[in-house]
Amino acid sequence: MSRIAYVNGRYLPHQEAGIHIEDRGYQFADGVYEVCEVRHGHLIEERRHLDRLDRSLRELRIPAPMSRTALGLVLKEVVRRNGVINGSVYLQVTRGVARREHVFPAPDTPPSLVVTARRANPATQEATALHGVAVISVPENRWPRVDIKSLSLLPNVLAKQAAKEAGAREAWFVDTDGYVTEGASSNAWIVTRGGAIVTRPAEAGILRGITRTVVVEVAHELGYQLEERPFTLAEAREAAEAFITAASTLVMPVVTLDGSPIGAGHPGPVATALRQRFHDFAEVTA
Ligand code: PDD
């Protein structure tokens, strides 16, 4: 099945799908995005992803490209046309196409909307989760508004590339006080030797991950002790377990940090349980 992308009102062959060279997403990274898991052909946590999209758009004063109902239909149609059973759907909204000026374009400039979908292999992902992934640490160098899911991801791109070159899957940003903020494309968690699950509060300094929100619920339901507080890199090195969460990886155990093993150096029971039970709690769109 050939891939199809939605671009500003049209479903186009992926190869031919493009946007104007003066799209503000292209010129200024002036836009926002979401990535939503697709499982058994259904969107996972669509409502929360669209809530967060609304918030990101509001914070940046970008108009919504269409109603939420219409957007939901486009997402499902892109998933359907691409025959995605398991994978993800990506959407991005920019402030539209206009002559290059930093200031906002005329208020009647329509925002641009692009939606794509891609397949993932659940067996491969489970195999990765069984082994766990490596993480490196990098200095936090992003703007303070990382609560907005902005297209402006240059520090994240560089961090991720540094991770790859070090043979790792993810990079954790560490602020000047030694606290881990989050991953380049995921939220960061540890499990202390006392068994408490620790993750940074989402009020500032990180993106409020949708997977994070669900995992907080799962942790409560499974009776784990949960502490929403910042943790340092030093604390992470001494942790019993660590893991990352994102719509694309779900709960992914972390087994090494900057080359040194975390805990026993293999996926721990807490991360494994949270991963296994995640979909019992995540909301599925019919
Ligand atoms: N990234 N923090 C950052 C910086 C992220 O980019 C992401 C997700 C998360 C986790 O959010 P969620 O659980 O809602 O996926 C946290 C997506 C998957 C990406 O950029 O591909």
PDB file of C-alpha atoms in Angstrom, residues 50-163:
ATOM      1  CA  LEU A  50      -5.906  17.082  20.923  1.00  0.00           C
ATOM      2  CA  ASP A  51      -6.280  18.878  24.266  1.00  0.00           C
ATOM      3  CA  ARG A  52      -2.519  19.411  24.330  1.00  0.00           C
ATOM      4  CA  LEU A  53      -2.563  20.549  20.695  1.00  0.00           C
ATOM      5  CA  ASP A  54      -5.232  23.140  21.570  1.00  0.00           C
ATOM      6  CA  ARG A  55      -3.088  24.352  24.437  1.00  0.00           C
ATOM      7  CA  SER A  56       0.087  24.585  22.314  1.00  0.00           C
ATOM      8  CA  LEU A  57      -1.812  26.531  19.635  1.00  0.00           C
ATOM      9  CA  ARG A  58      -3.317  28.862  22.233  1.00  0.00           C
ATOM     10  CA  GLU A  59       0.043  29.562  23.853  1.00  0.00           C
ATOM     11  CA  LEU A  60       1.509  30.506  20.460  1.00  0.00           C
ATOM     12  CA  ARG A  61      -1.647  32.309  19.243  1.00  0.00           C
ATOM     13  CA  ILE A  62      -1.950  30.108  16.157  1.00  0.00           C
ATOM     14  CA  PRO A  63      -5.569  29.572  15.062  1.00  0.00           C
ATOM     15  CA  ALA A  64      -6.913  26.010  14.984  1.00  0.00           C
ATOM     16  CA  PRO A  65      -6.827  24.711  11.399  1.00  0.00           C
ATOM     17  CA  MET A  66     -10.280  23.104  11.717  1.00  0.00           C
ATOM     18  CA  SER A  67     -12.742  21.889  14.336  1.00  0.00           C
ATOM     19  CA  ARG A  68     -11.660  19.125  16.672  1.00  0.00           C
ATOM     20  CA  THR A  69     -14.261  16.785  15.178  1.00  0.00           C
ATOM     21  CA  ALA A  70     -12.968  17.433  11.655  1.00  0.00           C
ATOM     22  CA  LEU A  71      -9.375  16.967  12.794  1.00  0.00           C
ATOM     23  CA  GLY A  72     -10.282  13.662  14.428  1.00  0.00           C
ATOM     24  CA  LEU A  73     -11.787  12.521  11.117  1.00  0.00           C
ATOM     25  CA  VAL A  74      -8.660  13.524   9.176  1.00  0.00           C
ATOM     26  CA  LEU A  75      -6.439  11.628  11.628  1.00  0.00           C
ATOM     27  CA  LYS A  76      -8.538   8.483  11.252  1.00  0.00           C
ATOM     28  CA  GLU A  77      -8.685   8.843   7.482  1.00  0.00           C
ATOM     29  CA  VAL A  78      -4.899   9.136   7.207  1.00  0.00           C
ATOM     30  CA  VAL A  79      -4.500   6.055   9.408  1.00  0.00           C
ATOM     31  CA  ARG A  80      -7.040   4.189   7.252  1.00  0.00           C
ATOM     32  CA  ARG A  81      -5.601   5.253   3.889  1.00  0.00           C
ATOM     33  CA  ASN A  82      -2.139   4.161   4.993  1.00  0.00           C
ATOM     34  CA  GLY A  83      -3.385   0.840   6.303  1.00  0.00           C
ATOM     35  CA  VAL A  84      -1.711   1.470   9.658  1.00  0.00           C
ATOM     36  CA  ILE A  85      -2.705  -1.143  12.222  1.00  0.00           C
ATOM     37  CA  ASN A  86       0.124  -0.470  14.673  1.00  0.00           C
ATOM     38  CA  GLY A  87       2.248   2.652  14.489  1.00  0.00           C
ATOM     39  CA  SER A  88       1.675   6.344  14.894  1.00  0.00           C
ATOM     40  CA  VAL A  89      -0.009   9.339  13.361  1.00  0.00           C
ATOM     41  CA  TYR A  90       1.848  12.660  13.168  1.00  0.00           C
ATOM     42  CA  LEU A  91       0.187  16.026  12.816  1.00  0.00           C
ATOM     43  CA  GLN A  92       1.648  19.480  12.555  1.00  0.00           C
ATOM     44  CA  VAL A  93       0.074  22.901  12.421  1.00  0.00           C
ATOM     45  CA  THR A  94       2.003  26.005  11.401  1.00  0.00           C
ATOM     46  CA  ARG A  95       1.124  29.684  11.279  1.00  0.00           C
ATOM     47  CA  GLY A  96       0.677  29.313   7.526  1.00  0.00           C
ATOM     48  CA  VAL A  97       2.280  30.698   4.395  1.00  0.00           C
ATOM     49  CA  ALA A  98       3.304  34.340   4.196  1.00  0.00           C
ATOM     50  CA  ARG A  99       6.083  36.604   2.955  1.00  0.00           C
ATOM     51  CA  ARG A 100       9.029  36.161   5.305  1.00  0.00           C
ATOM     52  CA  GLU A 101       8.599  38.630   8.172  1.00  0.00           C
ATOM     53  CA  HIS A 102       9.195  37.649  11.795  1.00  0.00           C
ATOM     54  CA  VAL A 103       5.979  39.278  12.992  1.00  0.00           C
ATOM     55  CA  PHE A 104       2.720  37.353  12.658  1.00  0.00           C
ATOM     56  CA  PRO A 105       1.161  37.359   9.185  1.00  0.00           C
ATOM     57  CA  ALA A 106      -2.259  38.917   8.481  1.00  0.00           C
ATOM     58  CA  PRO A 107      -4.918  37.465  10.805  1.00  0.00           C
ATOM     59  CA  ASP A 108      -6.762  35.854   7.901  1.00  0.00           C
ATOM     60  CA  THR A 109      -3.713  33.730   6.954  1.00  0.00           C
ATOM     61  CA  PRO A 110      -4.889  30.117   7.185  1.00  0.00           C
ATOM     62  CA  PRO A 111      -2.742  27.846   9.355  1.00  0.00           C
ATOM     63  CA  SER A 112      -1.158  24.881   7.525  1.00  0.00           C
ATOM     64  CA  LEU A 113      -2.052  21.347   8.537  1.00  0.00           C
ATOM     65  CA  VAL A 114      -0.071  18.248   7.618  1.00  0.00           C
ATOM     66  CA  VAL A 115      -0.928  14.735   8.804  1.00  0.00           C
ATOM     67  CA  THR A 116       1.083  11.576   8.126  1.00  0.00           C
ATOM     68  CA  ALA A 117       0.968   8.047   9.503  1.00  0.00           C
ATOM     69  CA  ARG A 118       3.556   5.331   9.755  1.00  0.00           C
ATOM     70  CA  ARG A 119       3.694   1.707  10.714  1.00  0.00           C
ATOM     71  CA  ALA A 120       5.673   0.238  13.555  1.00  0.00           C
ATOM     72  CA  ASN A 121       6.436  -3.384  14.263  1.00  0.00           C
ATOM     73  CA  PRO A 122       5.159  -4.286  17.756  1.00  0.00           C
ATOM     74  CA  ALA A 123       7.398  -7.361  17.864  1.00  0.00           C
ATOM     75  CA  THR A 124      10.518  -5.259  17.260  1.00  0.00           C
ATOM     76  CA  GLN A 125       9.404  -2.754  19.900  1.00  0.00           C
ATOM     77  CA  GLU A 126       8.780  -5.514  22.438  1.00  0.00           C
ATOM     78  CA  ALA A 127      12.211  -6.974  21.694  1.00  0.00           C
ATOM     79  CA  THR A 128      13.769  -3.554  22.359  1.00  0.00           C
ATOM     80  CA  ALA A 129      11.821  -3.249  25.608  1.00  0.00           C
ATOM     81  CA  LEU A 130      13.001  -6.689  26.663  1.00  0.00           C
ATOM     82  CA  HIS A 131      16.623  -5.564  26.418  1.00  0.00           C
ATOM     83  CA  GLY A 132      16.168  -1.941  27.448  1.00  0.00           C
ATOM     84  CA  VAL A 133      17.939   1.068  25.983  1.00  0.00           C
ATOM     85  CA  ALA A 134      21.008   3.171  26.692  1.00  0.00           C
ATOM     86  CA  VAL A 135      20.777   6.856  27.614  1.00  0.00           C
ATOM     87  CA  ILE A 136      23.417   9.577  27.738  1.00  0.00           C
ATOM     88  CA  SER A 137      23.218  12.919  29.533  1.00  0.00           C
ATOM     89  CA  VAL A 138      23.640  16.289  27.834  1.00  0.00           C
ATOM     90  CA  PRO A 139      23.449  19.860  29.178  1.00  0.00           C
ATOM     91  CA  GLU A 140      19.969  21.409  29.049  1.00  0.00           C
ATOM     92  CA  ASN A 141      20.089  24.105  26.391  1.00  0.00           C
ATOM     93  CA  ARG A 142      16.475  24.535  25.320  1.00  0.00           C
ATOM     94  CA  TRP A 143      14.202  27.539  25.673  1.00  0.00           C
ATOM     95  CA  PRO A 144      12.091  27.639  28.859  1.00  0.00           C
ATOM     96  CA  ARG A 145       8.772  27.013  27.071  1.00  0.00           C
ATOM     97  CA  VAL A 146       9.299  23.308  26.474  1.00  0.00           C
ATOM     98  CA  ASP A 147       5.769  22.789  27.817  1.00  0.00           C
ATOM     99  CA  ILE A 148       4.666  23.792  24.306  1.00  0.00           C
ATOM    100  CA  LYS A 149       5.028  20.983  21.764  1.00  0.00           C
ATOM    101  CA  SER A 150       6.759  23.250  19.291  1.00  0.00           C
ATOM    102  CA  LEU A 151       8.341  22.257  15.984  1.00  0.00           C
ATOM    103  CA  SER A 152      11.476  24.040  17.089  1.00  0.00           C
ATOM    104  CA  LEU A 153      13.543  20.981  18.017  1.00  0.00           C
ATOM    105  CA  LEU A 154      17.144  21.834  17.160  1.00  0.00           C
ATOM    106  CA  PRO A 155      18.579  21.110  20.652  1.00  0.00           C
ATOM    107  CA  ASN A 156      16.587  17.858  20.688  1.00  0.00           C
ATOM    108  CA  VAL A 157      17.928  16.895  17.256  1.00  0.00           C
ATOM    109  CA  LEU A 158      21.519  17.549  18.341  1.00  0.00           C
ATOM    110  CA  ALA A 159      21.023  15.675  21.617  1.00  0.00           C
ATOM    111  CA  LYS A 160      19.502  12.695  19.838  1.00  0.00           C
ATOM    112  CA  GLN A 161      22.363  12.613  17.335  1.00  0.00           C
ATOM    113  CA  ALA A 162      24.890  12.762  20.192  1.00  0.00           C
ATOM    114  CA  ALA A 163      23.059   9.803  21.748  1.00  0.00           C
TER     115      ALA A 163
END
